[in-house]
Short mmCIF file of C-alpha atoms in Angstrom, two decimals:
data_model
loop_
_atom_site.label_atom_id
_atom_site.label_comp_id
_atom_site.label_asym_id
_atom_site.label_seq_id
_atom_site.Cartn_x
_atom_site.Cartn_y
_atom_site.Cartn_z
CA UNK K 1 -7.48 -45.18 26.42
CA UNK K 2 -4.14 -44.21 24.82
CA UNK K 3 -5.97 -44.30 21.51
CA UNK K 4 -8.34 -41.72 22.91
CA UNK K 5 -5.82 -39.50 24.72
CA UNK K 6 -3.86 -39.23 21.04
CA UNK K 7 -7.23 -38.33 19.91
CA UNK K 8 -7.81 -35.36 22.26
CA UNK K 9 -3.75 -33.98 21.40
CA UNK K 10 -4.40 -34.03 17.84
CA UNK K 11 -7.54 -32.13 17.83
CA UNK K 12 -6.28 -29.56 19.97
CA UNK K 13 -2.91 -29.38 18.05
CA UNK K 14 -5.37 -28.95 15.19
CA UNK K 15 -7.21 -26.40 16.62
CA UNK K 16 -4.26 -24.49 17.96
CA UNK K 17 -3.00 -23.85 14.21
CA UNK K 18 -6.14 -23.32 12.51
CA UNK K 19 -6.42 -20.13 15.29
CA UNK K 20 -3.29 -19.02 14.87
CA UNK K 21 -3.91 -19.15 10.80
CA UNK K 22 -7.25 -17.33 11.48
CA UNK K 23 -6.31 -15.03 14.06
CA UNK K 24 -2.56 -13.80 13.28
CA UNK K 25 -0.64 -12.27 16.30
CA UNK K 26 -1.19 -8.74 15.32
CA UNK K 27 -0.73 -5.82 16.96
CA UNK K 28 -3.81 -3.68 17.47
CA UNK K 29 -4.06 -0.20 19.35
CA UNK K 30 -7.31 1.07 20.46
CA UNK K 31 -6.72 4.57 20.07
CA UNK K 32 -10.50 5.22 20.43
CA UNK K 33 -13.54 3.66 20.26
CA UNK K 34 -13.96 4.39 16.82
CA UNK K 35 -10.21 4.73 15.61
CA UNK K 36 -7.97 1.28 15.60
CA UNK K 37 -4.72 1.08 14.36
CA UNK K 38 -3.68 -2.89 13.53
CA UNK K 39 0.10 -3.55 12.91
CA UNK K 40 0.47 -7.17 10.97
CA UNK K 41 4.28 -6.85 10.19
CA UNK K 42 6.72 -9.62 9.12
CA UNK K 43 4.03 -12.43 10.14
CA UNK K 44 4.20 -14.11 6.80
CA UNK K 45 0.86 -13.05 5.34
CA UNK K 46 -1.46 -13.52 2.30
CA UNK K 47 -4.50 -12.45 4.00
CA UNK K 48 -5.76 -10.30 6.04
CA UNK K 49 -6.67 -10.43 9.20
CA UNK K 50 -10.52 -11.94 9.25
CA UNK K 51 -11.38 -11.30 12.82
CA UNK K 52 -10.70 -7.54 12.56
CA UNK K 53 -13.15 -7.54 9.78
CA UNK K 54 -15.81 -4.91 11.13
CA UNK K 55 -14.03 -3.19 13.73
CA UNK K 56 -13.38 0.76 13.10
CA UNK K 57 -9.78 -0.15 11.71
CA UNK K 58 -7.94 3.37 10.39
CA UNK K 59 -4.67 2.64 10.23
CA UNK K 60 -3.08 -0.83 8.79
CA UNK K 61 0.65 -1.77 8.49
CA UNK K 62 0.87 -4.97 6.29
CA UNK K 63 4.49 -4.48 5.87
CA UNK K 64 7.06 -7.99 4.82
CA UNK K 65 4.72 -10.08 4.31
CA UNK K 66 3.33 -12.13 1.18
CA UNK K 67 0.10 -10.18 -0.25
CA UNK K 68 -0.38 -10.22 -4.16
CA UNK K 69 -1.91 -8.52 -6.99
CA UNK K 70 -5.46 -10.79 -6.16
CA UNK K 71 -6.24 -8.43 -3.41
CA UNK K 72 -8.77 -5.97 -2.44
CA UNK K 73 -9.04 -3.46 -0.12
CA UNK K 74 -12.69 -2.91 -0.15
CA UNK K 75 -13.64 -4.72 3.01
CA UNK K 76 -11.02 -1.80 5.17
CA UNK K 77 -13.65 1.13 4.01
CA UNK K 78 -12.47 2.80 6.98
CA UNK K 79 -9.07 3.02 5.99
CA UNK K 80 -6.96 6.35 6.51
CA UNK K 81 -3.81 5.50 6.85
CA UNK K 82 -2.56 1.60 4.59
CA UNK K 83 1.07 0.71 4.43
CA UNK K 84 1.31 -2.70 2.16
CA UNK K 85 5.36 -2.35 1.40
CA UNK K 86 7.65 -5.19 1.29
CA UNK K 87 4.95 -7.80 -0.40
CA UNK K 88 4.37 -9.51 -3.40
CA UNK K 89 2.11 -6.96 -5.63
CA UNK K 90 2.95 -7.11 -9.25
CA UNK K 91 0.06 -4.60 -10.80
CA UNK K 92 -2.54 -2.17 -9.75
CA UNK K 93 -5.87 -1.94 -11.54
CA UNK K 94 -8.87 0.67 -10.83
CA UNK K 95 -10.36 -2.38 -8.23
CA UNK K 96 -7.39 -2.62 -6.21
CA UNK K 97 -8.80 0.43 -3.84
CA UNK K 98 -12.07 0.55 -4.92
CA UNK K 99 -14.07 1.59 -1.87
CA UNK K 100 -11.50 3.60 0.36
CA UNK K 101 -12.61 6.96 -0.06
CA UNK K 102 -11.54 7.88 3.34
CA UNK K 103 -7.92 6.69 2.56
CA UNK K 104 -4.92 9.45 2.78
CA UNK K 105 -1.43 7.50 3.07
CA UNK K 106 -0.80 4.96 0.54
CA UNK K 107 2.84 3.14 0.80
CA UNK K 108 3.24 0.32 -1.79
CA UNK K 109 6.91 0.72 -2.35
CA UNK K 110 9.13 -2.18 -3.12
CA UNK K 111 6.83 -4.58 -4.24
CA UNK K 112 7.70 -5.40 -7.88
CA UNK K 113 4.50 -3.46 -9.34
CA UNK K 114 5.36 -2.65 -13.33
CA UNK K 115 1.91 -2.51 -14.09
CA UNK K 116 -0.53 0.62 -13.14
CA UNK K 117 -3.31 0.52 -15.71
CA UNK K 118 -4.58 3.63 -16.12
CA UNK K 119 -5.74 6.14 -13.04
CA UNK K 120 -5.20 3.30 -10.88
CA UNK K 121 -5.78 5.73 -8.00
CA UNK K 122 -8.49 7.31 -8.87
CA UNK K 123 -10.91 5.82 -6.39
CA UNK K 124 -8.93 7.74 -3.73
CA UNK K 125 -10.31 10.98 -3.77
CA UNK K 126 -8.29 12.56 -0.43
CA UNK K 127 -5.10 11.06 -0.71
CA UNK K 128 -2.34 13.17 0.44
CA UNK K 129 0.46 11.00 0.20
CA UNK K 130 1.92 8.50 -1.27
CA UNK K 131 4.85 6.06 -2.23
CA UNK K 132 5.37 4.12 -4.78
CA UNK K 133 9.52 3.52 -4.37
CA UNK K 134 11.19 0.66 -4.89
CA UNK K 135 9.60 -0.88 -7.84
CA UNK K 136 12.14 -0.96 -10.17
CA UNK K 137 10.00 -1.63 -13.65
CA UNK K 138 7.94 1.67 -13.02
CA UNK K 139 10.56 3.72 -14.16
CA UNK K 140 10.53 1.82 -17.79
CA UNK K 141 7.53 3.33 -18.72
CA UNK K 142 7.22 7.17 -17.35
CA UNK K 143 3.87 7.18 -19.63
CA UNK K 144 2.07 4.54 -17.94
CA UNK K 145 3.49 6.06 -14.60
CA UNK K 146 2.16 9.68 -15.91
CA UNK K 147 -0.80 8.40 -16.70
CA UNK K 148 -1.56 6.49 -13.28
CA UNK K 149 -0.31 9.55 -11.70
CA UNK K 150 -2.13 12.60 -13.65
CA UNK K 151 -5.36 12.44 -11.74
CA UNK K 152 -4.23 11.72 -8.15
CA UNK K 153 -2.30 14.83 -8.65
CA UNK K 154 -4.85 16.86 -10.03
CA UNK K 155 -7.27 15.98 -7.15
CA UNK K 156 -4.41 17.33 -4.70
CA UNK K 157 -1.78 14.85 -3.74
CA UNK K 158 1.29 16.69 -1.47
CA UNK K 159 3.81 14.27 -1.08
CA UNK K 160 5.14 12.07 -3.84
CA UNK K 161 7.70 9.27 -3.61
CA UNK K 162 8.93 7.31 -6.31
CA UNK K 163 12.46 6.89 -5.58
CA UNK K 164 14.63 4.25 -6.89
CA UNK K 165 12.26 2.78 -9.59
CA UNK K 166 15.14 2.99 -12.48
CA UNK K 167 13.78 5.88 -13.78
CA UNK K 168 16.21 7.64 -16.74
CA UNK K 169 13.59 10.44 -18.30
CA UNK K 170 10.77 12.51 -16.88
CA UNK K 171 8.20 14.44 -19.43
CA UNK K 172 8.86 18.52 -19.17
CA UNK K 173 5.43 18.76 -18.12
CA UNK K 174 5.21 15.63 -15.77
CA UNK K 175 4.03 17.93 -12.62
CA UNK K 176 1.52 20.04 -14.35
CA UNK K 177 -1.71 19.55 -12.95
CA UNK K 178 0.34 18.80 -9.08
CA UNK K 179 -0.97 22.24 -7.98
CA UNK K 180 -0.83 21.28 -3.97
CA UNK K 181 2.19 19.18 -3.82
CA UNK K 182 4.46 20.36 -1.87
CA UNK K 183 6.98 17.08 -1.41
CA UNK K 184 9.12 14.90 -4.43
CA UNK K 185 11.10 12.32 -3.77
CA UNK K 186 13.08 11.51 -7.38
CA UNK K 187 16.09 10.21 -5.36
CA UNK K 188 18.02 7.21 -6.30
CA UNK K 189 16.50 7.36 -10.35
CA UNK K 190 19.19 7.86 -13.17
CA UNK K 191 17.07 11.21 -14.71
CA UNK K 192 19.84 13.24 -16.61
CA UNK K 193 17.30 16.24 -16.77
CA UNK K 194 14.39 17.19 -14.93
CA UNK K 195 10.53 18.12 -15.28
CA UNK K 196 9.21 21.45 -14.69
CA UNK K 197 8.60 21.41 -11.10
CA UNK K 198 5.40 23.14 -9.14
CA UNK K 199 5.01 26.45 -7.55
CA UNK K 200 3.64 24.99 -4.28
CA UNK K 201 6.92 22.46 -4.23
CA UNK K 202 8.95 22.63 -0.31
CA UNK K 203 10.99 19.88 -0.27
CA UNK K 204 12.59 18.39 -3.44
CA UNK K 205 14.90 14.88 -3.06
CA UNK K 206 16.78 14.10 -6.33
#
């Protein structure tokens, strides 16, 4: 009898933490029918949520948790709105996003990234903003970071963050093809001169 009571405890114990593992306590709005907006904060992470898989998900906050450089986004084709800050991504390659067309706020800051191989961003065709501050082994090579930037700029990026990423030169011509940004956030770098900055600039932080 006790044998079987014991039983009963330990597969509900079981059960209770392989739900909690599958189902994380995240927040989830409903702001319509066909607009969601899931907030998975400080829970730990290096997954993401598979029972939301499916559901009209726009806007996702991921932020202090433990996601790496093995993910994709592909699954969250919905996405408009994806804030993955605070978590373990080392690089970005042209997979990383692959599928998000809808996507327009990208936050990845402070999340060791030193690697961005090539127009990393370039299956984002609407993005508007985004933020890649924080990640301090960008700024040691502003060619790579041109480079991964060029395109996302040319398709019409306006706001552009990439503060505090030990940054100590910027190319003249760095902001070229940027003809529709209208934010830059160079704050916090140790530039000693500065690019050539765009027409359609509003709000400059250095």
């Amino acid at each position: 009898m006790l044998n079987s009571f014991l039983f009963i405890i330990i597969v509900f114990w079981v059960n209770l933490v392989s739900s909690a593992i599958q189902y994380p306590n995240c927040s989830v709005e409903h702001n319509s029918p066909v607009a969601w907006s899931v907030d998975c904060s400080s829970l730990n992470l290096d997954f993401f949520p598979q029972h939301l898989l499916g559901h009209p998900v726009r806007n996702l906050t991921f932020v202090h948790n433990n996601l790496n450089s093995s993910v994709k986004f592909q699954v969250w084709k919905d996405l408009e709105y994806l804030n993955v800050a605070y978590n373990k991504l080392t690089y970005i390659n042209n997979e990383t996003f692959d599928g998000l067309v809808k996507l327009k706020y990208l936050n990845v800051s402070y999340n060791g990234i030193s690697n961005l191989n090539g127009d990393v961003f370039s299956k984002l065709p609407i993005l508007n903003i985004l933020d890649l501050s924080g990640n301090k082994n960008l700024g040691s090579n502003t060619e790579s970071l041109e480079k991964a930037l060029d395109g996302t700029l040319q398709r019409g990026l306006r706001k552009l963050y990439i503060a505090d990423i030990d940054m100590y030169d910027m190319k003249d011509n760095f902001f070229d093809r940027a003809n529709l940004l209208s934010l830059i956030d160079i704050s916090n770098n140790y530039l000693k001169s500065f690019p050539t900055f765009p027409k359609s600039l509003k709000i400059l932080d250095i």
